[in-house]
PDB file of C-alpha atoms in Angstrom:
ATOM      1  CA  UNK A   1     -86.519 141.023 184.121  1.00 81.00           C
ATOM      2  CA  UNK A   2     -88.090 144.347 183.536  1.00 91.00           C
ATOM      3  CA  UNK A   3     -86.828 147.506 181.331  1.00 96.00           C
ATOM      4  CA  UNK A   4     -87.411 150.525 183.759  1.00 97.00           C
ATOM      5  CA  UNK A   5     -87.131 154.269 183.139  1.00 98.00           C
ATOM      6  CA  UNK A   6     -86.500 156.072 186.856  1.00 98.00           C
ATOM      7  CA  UNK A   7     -87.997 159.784 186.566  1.00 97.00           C
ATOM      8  CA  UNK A   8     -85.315 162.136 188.547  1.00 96.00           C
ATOM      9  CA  UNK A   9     -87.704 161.966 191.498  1.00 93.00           C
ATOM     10  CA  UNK A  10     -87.529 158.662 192.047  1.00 95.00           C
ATOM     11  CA  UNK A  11     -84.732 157.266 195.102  1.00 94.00           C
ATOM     12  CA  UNK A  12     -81.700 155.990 194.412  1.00 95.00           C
ATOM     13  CA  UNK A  13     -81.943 153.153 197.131  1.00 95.00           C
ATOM     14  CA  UNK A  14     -84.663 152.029 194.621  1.00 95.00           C
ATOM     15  CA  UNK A  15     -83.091 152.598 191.571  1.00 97.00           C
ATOM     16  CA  UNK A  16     -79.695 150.644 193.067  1.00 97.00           C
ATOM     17  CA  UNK A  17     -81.981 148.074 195.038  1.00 95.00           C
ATOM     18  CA  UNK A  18     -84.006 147.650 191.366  1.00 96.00           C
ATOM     19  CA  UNK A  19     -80.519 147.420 189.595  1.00 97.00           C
ATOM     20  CA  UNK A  20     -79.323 144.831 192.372  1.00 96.00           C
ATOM     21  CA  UNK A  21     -82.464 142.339 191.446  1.00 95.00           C
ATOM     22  CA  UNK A  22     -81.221 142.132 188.304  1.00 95.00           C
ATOM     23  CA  UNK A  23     -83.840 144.746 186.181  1.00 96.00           C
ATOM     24  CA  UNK A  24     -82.401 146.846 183.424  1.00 97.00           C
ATOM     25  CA  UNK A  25     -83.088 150.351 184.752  1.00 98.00           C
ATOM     26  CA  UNK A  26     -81.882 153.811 183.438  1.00 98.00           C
ATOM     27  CA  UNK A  27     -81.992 156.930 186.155  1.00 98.00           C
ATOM     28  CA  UNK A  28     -83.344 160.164 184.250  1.00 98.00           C
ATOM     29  CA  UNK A  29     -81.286 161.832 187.201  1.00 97.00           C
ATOM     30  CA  UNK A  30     -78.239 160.429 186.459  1.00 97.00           C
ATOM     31  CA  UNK A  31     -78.559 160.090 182.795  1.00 95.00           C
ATOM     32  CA  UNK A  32     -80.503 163.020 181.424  1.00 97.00           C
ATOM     33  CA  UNK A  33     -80.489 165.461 185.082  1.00 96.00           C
ATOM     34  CA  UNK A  34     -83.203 168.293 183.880  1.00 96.00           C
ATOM     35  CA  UNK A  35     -85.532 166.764 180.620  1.00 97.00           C
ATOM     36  CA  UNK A  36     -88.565 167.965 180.767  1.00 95.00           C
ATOM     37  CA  UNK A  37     -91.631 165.788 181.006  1.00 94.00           C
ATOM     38  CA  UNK A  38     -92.136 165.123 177.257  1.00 91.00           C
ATOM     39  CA  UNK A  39     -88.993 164.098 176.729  1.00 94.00           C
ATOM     40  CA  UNK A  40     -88.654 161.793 179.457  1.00 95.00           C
ATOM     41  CA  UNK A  41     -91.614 160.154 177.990  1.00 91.00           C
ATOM     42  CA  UNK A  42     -90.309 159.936 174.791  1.00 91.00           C
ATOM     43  CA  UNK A  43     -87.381 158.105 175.723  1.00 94.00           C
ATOM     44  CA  UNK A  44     -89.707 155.852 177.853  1.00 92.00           C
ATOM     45  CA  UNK A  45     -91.171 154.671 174.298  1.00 89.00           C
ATOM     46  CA  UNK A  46     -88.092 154.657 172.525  1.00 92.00           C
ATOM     47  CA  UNK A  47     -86.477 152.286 174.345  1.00 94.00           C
ATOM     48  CA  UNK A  48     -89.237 150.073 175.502  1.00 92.00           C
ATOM     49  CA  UNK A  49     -89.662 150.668 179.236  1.00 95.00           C
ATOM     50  CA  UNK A  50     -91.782 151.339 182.085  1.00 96.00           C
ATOM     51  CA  UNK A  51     -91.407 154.651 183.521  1.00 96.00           C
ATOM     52  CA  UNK A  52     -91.221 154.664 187.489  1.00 97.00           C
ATOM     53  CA  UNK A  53     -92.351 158.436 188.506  1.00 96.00           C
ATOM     54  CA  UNK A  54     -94.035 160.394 191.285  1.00 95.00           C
ATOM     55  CA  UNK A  55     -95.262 163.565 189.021  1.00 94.00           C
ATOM     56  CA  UNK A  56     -99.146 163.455 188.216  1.00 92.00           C
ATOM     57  CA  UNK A  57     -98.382 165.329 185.174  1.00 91.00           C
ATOM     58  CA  UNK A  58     -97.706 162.398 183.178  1.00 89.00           C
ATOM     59  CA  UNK A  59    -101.352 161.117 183.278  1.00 85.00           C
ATOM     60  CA  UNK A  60    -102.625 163.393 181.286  1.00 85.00           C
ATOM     61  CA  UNK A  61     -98.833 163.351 179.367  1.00 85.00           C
ATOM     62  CA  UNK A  62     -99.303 159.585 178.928  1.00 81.00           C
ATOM     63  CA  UNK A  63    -102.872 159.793 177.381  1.00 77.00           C
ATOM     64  CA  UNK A  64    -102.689 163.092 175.110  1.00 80.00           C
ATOM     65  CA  UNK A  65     -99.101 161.902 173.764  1.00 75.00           C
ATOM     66  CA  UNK A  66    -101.303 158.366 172.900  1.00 71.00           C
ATOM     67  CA  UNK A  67     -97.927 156.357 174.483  1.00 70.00           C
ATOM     68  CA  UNK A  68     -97.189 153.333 173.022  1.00 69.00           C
ATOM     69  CA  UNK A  69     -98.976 149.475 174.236  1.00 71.00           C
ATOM     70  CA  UNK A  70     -95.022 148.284 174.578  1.00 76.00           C
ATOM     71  CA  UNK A  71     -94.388 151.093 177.878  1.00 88.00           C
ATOM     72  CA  UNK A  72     -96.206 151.756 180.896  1.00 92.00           C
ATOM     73  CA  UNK A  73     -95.914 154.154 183.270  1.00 95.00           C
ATOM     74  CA  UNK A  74     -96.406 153.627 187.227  1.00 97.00           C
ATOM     75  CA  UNK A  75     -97.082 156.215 189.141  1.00 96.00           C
ATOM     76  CA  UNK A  76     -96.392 156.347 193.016  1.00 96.00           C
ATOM     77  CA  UNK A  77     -98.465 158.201 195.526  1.00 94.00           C
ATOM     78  CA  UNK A  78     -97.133 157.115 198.557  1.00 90.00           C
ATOM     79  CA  UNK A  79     -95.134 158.684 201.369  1.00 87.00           C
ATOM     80  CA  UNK A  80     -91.238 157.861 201.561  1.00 78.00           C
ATOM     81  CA  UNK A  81     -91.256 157.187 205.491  1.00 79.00           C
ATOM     82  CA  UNK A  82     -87.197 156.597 204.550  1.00 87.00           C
ATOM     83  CA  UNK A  83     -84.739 155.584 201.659  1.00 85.00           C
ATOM     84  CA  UNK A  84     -84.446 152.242 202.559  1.00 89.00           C
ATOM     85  CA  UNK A  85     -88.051 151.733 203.173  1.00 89.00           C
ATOM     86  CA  UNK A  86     -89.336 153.612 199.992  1.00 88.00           C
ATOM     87  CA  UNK A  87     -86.749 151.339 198.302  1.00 92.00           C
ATOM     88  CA  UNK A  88     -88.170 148.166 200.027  1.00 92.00           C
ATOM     89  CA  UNK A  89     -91.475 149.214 198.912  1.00 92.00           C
ATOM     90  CA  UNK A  90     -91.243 149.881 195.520  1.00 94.00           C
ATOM     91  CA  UNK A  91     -89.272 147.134 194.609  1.00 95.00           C
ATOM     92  CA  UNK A  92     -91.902 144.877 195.984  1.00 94.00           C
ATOM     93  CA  UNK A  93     -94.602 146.007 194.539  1.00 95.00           C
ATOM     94  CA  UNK A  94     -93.155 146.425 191.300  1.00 96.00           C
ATOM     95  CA  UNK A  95     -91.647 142.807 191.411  1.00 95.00           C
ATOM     96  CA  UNK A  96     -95.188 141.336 192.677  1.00 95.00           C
ATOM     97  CA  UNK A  97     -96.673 141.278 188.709  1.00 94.00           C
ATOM     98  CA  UNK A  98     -95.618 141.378 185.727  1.00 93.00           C
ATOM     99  CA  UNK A  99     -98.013 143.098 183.747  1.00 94.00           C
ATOM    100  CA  UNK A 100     -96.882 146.743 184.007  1.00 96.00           C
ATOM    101  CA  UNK A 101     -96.321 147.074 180.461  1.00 93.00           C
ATOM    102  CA  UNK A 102     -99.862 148.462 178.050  1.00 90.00           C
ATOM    103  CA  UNK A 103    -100.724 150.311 181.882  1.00 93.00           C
ATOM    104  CA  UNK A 104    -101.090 153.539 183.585  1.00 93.00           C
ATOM    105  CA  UNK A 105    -100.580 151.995 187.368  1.00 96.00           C
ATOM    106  CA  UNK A 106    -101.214 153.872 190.003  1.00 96.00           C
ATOM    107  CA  UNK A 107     -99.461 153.037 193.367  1.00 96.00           C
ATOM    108  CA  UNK A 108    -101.150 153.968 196.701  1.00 94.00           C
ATOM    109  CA  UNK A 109    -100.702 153.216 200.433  1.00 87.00           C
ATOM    110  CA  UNK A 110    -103.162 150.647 200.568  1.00 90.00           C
ATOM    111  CA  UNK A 111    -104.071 149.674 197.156  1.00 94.00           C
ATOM    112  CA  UNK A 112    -103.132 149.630 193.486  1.00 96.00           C
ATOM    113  CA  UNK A 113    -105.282 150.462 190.583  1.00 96.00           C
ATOM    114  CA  UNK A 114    -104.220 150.349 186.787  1.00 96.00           C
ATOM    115  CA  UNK A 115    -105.831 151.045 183.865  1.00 93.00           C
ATOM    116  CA  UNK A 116    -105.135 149.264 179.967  1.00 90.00           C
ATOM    117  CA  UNK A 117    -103.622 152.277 178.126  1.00 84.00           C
ATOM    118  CA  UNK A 118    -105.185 153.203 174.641  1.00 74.00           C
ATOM    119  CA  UNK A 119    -104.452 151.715 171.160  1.00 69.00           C
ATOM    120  CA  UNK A 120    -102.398 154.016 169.172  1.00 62.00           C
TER     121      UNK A 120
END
């Protein structure tokens, strides 16, 4: 299973639905409530895990900061019709590969696009 990192943004129907399928996932909301961008990503590298967000900001964060080959980030940029749904979406798609880690994913309506993050 997966090592996530929910931003504060993210739901908490997906963080609990995440935590239900068994991934190891930490909720900046509930664990950190207020850290700022940087050190949200830092604690994304510490620890080893994929940071689940819906800020932009951490595209250009991601690539200035040079973040490590053993995170990712995934970025969603989709509408939350509802809780439950957003937390049946998200939990699909992040369950449907494997390969999040080394990426910058983006997450849209109707497509997915993800790009091999730089060597440090």
């Amino acid at each position: 299973m997966a090592r996530f990192l929910a931003d504060e943004n993210c739901p908490g129907d997906a963080v609990a639905a995440l935590e239900e399928a068994g991934h190891d996932i930490a909720w900046i909301r509930t664990d950190a409530p207020g850290s700022t961008d940087r050190e949200v990503l830092s604690r994304a590298i510490a620890e080893q895990r994929i940071l689940l967000t819906f800020d932009k900001d951490f595209e250009e964060l991601a690539y200035r900061c040079r973040l490590s080959a053993t995170c990712g980030i995934v970025l969603f940029r989709i509408s939350l019709p509802s809780p439950r749904m957003a937390a049946h979406l998200i939990k699909t798609v992040l369950q449907s590969r494997h390969d999040w880690t080394g990426h910058f994913s983006v997450v849209e309506e109707t497509r997915l696009r993800m790009r091999t993050l730089p060597p440090l």
